[in-house]
mmCIF file of C-alpha atoms in Angstrom:
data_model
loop_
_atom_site.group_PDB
_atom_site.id
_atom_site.type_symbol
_atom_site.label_atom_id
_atom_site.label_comp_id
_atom_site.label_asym_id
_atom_site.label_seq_id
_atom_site.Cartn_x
_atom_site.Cartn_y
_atom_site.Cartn_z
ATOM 1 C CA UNK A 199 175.412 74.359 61.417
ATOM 2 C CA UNK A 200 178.509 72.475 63.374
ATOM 3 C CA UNK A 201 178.352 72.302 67.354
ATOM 4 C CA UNK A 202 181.320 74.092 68.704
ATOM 5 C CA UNK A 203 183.583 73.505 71.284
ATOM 6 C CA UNK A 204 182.694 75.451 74.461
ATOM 7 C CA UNK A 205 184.647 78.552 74.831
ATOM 8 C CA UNK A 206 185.217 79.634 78.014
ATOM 9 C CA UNK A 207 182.351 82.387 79.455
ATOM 10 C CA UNK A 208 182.617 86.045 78.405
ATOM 11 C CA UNK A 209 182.672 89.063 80.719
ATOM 12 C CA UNK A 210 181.554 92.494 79.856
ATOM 13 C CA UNK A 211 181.923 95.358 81.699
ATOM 14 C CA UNK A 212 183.799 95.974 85.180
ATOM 15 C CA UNK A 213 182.748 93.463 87.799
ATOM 16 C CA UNK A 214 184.240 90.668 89.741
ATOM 17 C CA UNK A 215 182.165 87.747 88.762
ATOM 18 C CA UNK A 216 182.646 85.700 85.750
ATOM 19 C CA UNK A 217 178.887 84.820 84.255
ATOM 20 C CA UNK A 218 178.051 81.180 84.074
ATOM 21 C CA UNK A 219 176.380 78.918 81.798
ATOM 22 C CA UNK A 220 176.059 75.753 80.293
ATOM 23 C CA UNK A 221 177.836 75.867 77.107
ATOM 24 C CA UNK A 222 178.856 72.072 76.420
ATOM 25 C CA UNK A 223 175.069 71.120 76.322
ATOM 26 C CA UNK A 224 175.694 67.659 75.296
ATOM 27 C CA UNK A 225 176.837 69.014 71.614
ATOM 28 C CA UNK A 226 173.726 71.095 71.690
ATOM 29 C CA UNK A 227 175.317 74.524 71.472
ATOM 30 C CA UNK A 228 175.589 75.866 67.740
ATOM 31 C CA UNK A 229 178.162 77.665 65.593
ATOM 32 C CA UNK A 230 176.000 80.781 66.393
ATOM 33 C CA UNK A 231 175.944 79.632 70.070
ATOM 34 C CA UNK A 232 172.033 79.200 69.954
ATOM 35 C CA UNK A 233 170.492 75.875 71.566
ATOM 36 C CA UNK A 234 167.410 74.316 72.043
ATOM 37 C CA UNK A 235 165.498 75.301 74.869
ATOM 38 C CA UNK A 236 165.704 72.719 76.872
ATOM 39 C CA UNK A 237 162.266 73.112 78.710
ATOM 40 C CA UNK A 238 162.154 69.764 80.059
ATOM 41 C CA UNK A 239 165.339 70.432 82.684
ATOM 42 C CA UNK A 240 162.871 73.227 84.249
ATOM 43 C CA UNK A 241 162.446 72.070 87.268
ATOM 44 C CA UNK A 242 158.571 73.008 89.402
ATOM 45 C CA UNK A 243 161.016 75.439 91.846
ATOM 46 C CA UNK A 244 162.033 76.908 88.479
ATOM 47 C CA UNK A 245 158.779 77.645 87.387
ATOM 48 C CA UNK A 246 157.764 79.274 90.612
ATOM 49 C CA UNK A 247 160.642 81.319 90.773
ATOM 50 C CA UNK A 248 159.538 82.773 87.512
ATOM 51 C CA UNK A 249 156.164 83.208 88.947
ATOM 52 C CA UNK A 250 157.528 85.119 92.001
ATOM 53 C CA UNK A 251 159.728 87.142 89.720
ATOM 54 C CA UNK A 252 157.279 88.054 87.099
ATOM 55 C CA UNK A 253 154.288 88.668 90.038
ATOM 56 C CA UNK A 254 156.977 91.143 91.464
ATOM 57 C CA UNK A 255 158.204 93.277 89.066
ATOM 58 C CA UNK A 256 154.721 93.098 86.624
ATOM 59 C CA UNK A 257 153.304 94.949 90.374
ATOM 60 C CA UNK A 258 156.384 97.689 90.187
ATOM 61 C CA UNK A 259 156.372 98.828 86.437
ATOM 62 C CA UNK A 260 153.448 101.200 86.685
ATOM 63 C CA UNK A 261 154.455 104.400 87.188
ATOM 64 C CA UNK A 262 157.435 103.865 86.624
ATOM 65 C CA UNK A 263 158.164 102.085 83.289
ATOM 66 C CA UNK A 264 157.752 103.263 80.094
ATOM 67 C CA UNK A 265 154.434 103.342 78.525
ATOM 68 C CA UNK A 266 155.369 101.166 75.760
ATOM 69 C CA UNK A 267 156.825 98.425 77.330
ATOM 70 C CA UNK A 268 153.358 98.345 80.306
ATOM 71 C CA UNK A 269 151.626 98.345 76.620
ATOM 72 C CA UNK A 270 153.343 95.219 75.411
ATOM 73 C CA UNK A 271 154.363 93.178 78.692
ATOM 74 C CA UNK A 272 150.751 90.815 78.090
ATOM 75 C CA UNK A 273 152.102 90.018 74.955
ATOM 76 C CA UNK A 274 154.504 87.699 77.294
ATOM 77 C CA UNK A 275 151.969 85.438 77.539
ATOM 78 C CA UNK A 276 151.597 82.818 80.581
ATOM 79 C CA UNK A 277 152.944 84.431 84.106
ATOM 80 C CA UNK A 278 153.004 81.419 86.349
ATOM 81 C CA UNK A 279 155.778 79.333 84.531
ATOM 82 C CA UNK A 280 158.424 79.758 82.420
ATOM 83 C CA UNK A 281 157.337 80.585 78.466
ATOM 84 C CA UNK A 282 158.377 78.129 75.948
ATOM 85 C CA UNK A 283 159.852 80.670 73.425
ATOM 86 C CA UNK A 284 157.565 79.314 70.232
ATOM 87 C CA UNK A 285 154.699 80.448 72.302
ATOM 88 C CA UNK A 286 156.077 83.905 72.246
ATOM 89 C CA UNK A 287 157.722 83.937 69.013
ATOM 90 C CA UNK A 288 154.053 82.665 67.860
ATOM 91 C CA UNK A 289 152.814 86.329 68.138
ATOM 92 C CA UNK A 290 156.572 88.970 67.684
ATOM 93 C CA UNK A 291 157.761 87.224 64.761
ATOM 94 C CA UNK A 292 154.344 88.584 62.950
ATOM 95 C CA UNK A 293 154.416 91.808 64.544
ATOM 96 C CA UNK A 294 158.061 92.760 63.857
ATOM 97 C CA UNK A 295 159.432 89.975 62.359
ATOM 98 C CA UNK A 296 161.961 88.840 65.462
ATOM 99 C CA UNK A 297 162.004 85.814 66.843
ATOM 100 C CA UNK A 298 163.633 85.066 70.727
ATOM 101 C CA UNK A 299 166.670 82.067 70.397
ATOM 102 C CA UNK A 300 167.815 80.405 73.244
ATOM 103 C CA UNK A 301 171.598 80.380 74.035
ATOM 104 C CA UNK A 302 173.694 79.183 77.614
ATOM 105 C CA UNK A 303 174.605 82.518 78.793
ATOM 106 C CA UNK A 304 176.213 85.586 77.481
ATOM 107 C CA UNK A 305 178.071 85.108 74.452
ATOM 108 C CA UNK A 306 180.989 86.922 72.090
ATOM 109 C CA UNK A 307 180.226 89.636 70.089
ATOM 110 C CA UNK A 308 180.346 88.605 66.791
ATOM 111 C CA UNK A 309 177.608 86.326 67.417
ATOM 112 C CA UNK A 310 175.248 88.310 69.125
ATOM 113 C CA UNK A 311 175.415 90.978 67.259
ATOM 114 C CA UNK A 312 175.082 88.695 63.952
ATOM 115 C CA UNK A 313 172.112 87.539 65.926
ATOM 116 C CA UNK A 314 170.339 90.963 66.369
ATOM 117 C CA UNK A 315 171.385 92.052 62.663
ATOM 118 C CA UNK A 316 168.677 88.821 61.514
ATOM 119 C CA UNK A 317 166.146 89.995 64.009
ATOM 120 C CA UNK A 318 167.438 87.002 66.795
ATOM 121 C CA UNK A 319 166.814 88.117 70.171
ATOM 122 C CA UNK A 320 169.517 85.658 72.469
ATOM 123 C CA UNK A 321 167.477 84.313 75.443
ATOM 124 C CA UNK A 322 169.718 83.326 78.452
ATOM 125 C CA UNK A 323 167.394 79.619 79.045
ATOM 126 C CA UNK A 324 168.423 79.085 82.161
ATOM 127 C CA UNK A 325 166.958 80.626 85.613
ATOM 128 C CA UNK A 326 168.473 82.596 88.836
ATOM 129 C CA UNK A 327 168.631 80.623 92.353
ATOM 130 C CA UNK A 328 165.689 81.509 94.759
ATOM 131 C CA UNK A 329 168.782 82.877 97.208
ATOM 132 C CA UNK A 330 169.269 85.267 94.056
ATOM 133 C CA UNK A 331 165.689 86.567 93.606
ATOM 134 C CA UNK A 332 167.015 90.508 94.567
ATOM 135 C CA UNK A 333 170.276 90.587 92.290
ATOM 136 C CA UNK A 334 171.611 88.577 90.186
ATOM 137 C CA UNK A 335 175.049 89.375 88.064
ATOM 138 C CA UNK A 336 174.427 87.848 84.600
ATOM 139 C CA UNK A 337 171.513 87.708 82.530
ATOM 140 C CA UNK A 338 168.835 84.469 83.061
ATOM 141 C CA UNK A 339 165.997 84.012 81.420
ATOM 142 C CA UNK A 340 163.535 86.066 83.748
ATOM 143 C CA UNK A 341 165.957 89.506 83.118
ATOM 144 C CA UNK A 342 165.578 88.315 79.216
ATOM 145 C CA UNK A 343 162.136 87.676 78.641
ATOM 146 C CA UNK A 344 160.983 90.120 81.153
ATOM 147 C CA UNK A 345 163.229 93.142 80.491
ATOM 148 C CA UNK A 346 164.188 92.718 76.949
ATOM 149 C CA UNK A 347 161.412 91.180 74.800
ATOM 150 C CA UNK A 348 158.604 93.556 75.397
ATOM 151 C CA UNK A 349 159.990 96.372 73.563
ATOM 152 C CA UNK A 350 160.539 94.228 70.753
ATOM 153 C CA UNK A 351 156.696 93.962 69.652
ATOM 154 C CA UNK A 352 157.231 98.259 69.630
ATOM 155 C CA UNK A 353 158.362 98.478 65.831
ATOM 156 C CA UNK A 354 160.399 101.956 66.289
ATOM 157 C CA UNK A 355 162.713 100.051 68.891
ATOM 158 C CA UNK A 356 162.493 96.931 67.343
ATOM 159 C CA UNK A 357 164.307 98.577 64.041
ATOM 160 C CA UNK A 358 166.960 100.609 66.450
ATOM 161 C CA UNK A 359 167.929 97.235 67.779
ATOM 162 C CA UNK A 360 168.445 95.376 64.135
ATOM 163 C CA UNK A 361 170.211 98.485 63.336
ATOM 164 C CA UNK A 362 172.538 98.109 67.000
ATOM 165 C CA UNK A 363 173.109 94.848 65.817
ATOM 166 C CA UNK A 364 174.658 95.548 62.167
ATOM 167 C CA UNK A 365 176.268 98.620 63.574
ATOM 168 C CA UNK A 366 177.903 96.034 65.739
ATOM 169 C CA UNK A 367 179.527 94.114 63.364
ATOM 170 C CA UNK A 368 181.121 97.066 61.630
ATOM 171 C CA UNK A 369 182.365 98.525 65.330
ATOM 172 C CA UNK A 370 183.836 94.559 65.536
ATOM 173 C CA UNK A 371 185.879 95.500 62.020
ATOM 174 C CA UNK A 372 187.144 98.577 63.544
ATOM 175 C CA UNK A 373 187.924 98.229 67.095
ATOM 176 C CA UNK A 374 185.025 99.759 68.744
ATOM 177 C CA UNK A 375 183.262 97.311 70.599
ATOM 178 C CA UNK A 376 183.823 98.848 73.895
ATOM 179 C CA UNK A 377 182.595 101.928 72.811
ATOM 180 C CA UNK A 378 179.594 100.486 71.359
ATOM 181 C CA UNK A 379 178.779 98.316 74.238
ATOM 182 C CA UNK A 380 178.789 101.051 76.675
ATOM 183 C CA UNK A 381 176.151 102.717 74.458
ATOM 184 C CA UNK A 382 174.377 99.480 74.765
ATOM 185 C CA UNK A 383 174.998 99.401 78.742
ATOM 186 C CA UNK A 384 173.695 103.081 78.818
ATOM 187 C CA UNK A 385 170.430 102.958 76.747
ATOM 188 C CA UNK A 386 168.894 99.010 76.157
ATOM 189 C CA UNK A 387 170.110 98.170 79.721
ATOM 190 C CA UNK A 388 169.750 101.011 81.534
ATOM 191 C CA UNK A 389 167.544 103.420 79.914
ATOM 192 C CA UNK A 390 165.538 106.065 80.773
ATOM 193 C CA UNK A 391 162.613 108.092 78.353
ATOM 194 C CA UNK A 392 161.448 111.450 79.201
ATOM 195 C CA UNK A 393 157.478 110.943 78.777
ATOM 196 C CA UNK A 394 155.137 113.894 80.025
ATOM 197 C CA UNK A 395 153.917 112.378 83.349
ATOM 198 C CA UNK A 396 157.585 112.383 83.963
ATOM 199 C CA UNK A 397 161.232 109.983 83.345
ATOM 200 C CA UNK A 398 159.954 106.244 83.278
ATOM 201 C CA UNK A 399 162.631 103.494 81.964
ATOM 202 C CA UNK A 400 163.070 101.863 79.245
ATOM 203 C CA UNK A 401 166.448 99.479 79.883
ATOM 204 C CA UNK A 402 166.073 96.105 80.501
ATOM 205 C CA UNK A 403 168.290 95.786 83.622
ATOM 206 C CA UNK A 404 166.204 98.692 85.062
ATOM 207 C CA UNK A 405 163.171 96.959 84.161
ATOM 208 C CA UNK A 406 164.186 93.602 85.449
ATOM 209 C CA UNK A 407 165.542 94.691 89.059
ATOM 210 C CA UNK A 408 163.116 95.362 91.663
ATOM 211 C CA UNK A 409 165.863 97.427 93.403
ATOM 212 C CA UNK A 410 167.370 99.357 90.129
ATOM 213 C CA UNK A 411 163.747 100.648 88.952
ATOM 214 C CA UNK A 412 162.789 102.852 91.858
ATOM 215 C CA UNK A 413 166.310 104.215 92.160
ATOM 216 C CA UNK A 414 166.413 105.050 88.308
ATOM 217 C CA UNK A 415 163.559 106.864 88.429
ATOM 218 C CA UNK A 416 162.760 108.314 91.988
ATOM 219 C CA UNK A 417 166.108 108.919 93.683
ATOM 220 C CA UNK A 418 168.019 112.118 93.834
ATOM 221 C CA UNK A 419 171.783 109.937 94.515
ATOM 222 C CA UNK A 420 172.265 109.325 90.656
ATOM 223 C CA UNK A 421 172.715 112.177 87.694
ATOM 224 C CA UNK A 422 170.702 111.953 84.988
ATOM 225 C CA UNK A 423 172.211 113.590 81.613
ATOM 226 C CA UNK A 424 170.344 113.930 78.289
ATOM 227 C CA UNK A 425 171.912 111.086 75.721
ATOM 228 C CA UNK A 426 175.066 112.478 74.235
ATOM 229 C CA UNK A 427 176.130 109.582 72.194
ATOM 230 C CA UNK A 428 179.487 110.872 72.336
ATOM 231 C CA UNK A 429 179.401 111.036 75.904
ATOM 232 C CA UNK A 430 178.021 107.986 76.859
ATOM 233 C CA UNK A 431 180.325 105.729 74.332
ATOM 234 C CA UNK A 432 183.275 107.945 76.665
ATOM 235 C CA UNK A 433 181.571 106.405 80.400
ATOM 236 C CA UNK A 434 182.418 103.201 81.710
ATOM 237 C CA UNK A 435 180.154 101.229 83.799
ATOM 238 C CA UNK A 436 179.713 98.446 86.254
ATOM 239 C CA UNK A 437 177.844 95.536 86.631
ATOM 240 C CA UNK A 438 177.309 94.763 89.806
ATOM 241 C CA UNK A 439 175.811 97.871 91.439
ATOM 242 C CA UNK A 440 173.342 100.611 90.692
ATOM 243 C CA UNK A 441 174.259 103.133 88.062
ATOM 244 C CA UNK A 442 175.977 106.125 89.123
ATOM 245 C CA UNK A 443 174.744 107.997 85.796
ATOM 246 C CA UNK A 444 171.890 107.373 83.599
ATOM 247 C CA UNK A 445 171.280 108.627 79.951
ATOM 248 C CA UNK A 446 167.886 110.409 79.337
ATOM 249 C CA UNK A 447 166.341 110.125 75.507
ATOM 250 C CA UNK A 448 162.715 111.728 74.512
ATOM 251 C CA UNK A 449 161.109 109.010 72.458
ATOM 252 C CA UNK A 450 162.554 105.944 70.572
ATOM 253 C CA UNK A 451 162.772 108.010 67.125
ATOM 254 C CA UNK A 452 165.162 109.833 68.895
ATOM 255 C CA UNK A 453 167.046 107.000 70.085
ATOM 256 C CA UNK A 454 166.963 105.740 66.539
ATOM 257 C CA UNK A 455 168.109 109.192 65.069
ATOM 258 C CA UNK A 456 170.596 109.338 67.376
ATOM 259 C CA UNK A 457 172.070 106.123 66.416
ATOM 260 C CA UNK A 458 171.527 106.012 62.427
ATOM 261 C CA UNK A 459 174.522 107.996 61.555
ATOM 262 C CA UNK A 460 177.699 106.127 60.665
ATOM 263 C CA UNK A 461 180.007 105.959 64.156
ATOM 264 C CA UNK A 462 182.950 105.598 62.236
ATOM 265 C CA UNK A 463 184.362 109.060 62.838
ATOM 266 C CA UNK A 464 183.167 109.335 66.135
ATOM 267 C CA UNK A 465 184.511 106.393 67.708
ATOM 268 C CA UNK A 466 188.297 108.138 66.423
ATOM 269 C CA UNK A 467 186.965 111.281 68.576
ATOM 270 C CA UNK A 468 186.099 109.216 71.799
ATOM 271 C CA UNK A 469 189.508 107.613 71.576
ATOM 272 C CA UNK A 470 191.325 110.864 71.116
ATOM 273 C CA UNK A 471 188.799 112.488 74.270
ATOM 274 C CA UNK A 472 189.628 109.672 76.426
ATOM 275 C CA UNK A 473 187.439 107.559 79.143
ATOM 276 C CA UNK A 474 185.413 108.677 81.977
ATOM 277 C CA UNK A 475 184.581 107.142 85.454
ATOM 278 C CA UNK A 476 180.914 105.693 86.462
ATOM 279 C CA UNK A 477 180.258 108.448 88.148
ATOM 280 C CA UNK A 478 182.358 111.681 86.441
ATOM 281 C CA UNK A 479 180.744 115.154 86.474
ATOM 282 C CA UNK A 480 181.614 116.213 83.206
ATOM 283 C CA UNK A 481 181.405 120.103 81.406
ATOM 284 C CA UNK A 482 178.930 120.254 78.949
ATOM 285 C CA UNK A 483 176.767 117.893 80.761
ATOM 286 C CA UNK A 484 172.671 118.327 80.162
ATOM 287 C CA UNK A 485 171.106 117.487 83.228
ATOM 288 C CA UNK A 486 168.126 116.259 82.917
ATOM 289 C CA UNK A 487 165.873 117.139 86.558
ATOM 290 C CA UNK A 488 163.667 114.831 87.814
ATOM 291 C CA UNK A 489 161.058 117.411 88.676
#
């Protein structure tokens, strides 16, 4: 596969910040925008970030993550460096059959949804700043590994994201990407699962942010609706604050139910209903209490 020429970083979502990355690599970067890891750049300060990070949010999850992702976080592996990604892939490539790839930041759709429709989770390689160890804008490696991989050793939400993946590609063909990455946005980013000891999260940025995870959960400030994919495809979001609303599902078959039908038809209707703000009250709403 031919190295490409480095395109110039994408931005999703509204924010103010472009994402960085390496993506010149010395010729590194594929077609496909995957890339070696290059593990010998991590630098002992690297490593210990990591450590910090992971030490930090592995002590927040209970109680309030999902019980399938506290299930599957040892799976991991080592806490006090970063993973090489063989290690990992060494035991979820024969539980589910994906495999994490390391790429230089976020990267077009096309690609990364190809990459999900072959079971190719991209891994952001590179590492936050210790002066970002709170928030941090784009994905690094600690929001990847940490908040994404986990759930990929569960095999219901394993399938739901090859399926996200080759949905993606068709939403490409027709137009629809925005309305498919703000169902993205709303439920592997910033999920939350209705479990009987209560709402616990299931999205990755949630899951990552030591800040996002109690506020998803325990505070009163944001509404919570039950997932109406119509809805949610209709809400935009931001990246660079809290969310204002938050999508509530009952169990990854649902999500996967949800999400099996062909969107074709109903990415006409969200067009035709138009967009909604962050933070719109909208009728027809189910709330979803946090008692």
């Amino acid at each position: 596969m031919a190295a490409l020429t480095p395109p110039a970083p994408v931005v999703y979502g509204e924010g103010s910040r472009p994402p960085r990355g390496d993506y010149a690599r010395d010729g590194l970067v594929l077609a496909d925008y995957t890339c070696p890891q290059n593990y010998a750049a991590y630098t002992a300060q690297d490593h210990d970030t990591y450590r910090q990070l992971f030490d930090r949010q592995s002590a927040l999850v209970p109680g309030l993550a999902c019980d399938e992702f506290i299930a599957a976080l040892p799976l991991l592996g080592v806490k006090d460096r970063i993973p090489r990604f063989e290690e990992i892939n060494a035991r979820l490539t024969p539980a589910t059959g994906w495999e994490v790839v390391a790429v230089p930041g976020l990267i077009p759709e096309v690609p990364f949804f190809t990459l999900l429709a072959n079971r190719k989770f991209p891994v952001t390689d590179w590492i936050r700043t210790p002066e970002e160890m709170d928030y941090i804008v784009e994905p690094d490696v600690f929001h990847d590994l940490f908040g994404h991989v986990p759930l990929l050793f569960n095999p219901v939400f394993a399938a739901h994201m090859q399926a996200y993946g080759a949905g993606g590609l068709k939403a490409h063909g027709l137009g629809a990407c925005e309305q498919l990455s703000r169902l993205y946005w709303y439920t592997i980013e910033f999920g939350l699962v209705r479990q009987a000891d209560g709402l616990r999260a299931y999205g990755a940025g949630i899951l990552s942010s030591s800040g996002e995870l109690q506020h998803s959960v325990r505070s009163p400030e944001p509404q919570r609706l039950a997932l109406d994919v119509t809805r949610c495809m209709r809400t935009r979001y931001k990246i660079d604050s809290y969310q204002q609303t938050y999508f509530v599902i009952d169990s990854f078959q649902q999500l996967f139910d949800l999400t099996a039908p062909d969107f074709t038809p109903l990415y006409a209707q969200v067009q035709t209903l138009g967009e909604l703000a962050a933070d719109a009250r909208n009728a027809g709403d189910t709330l979803v209490s946090l008692a």
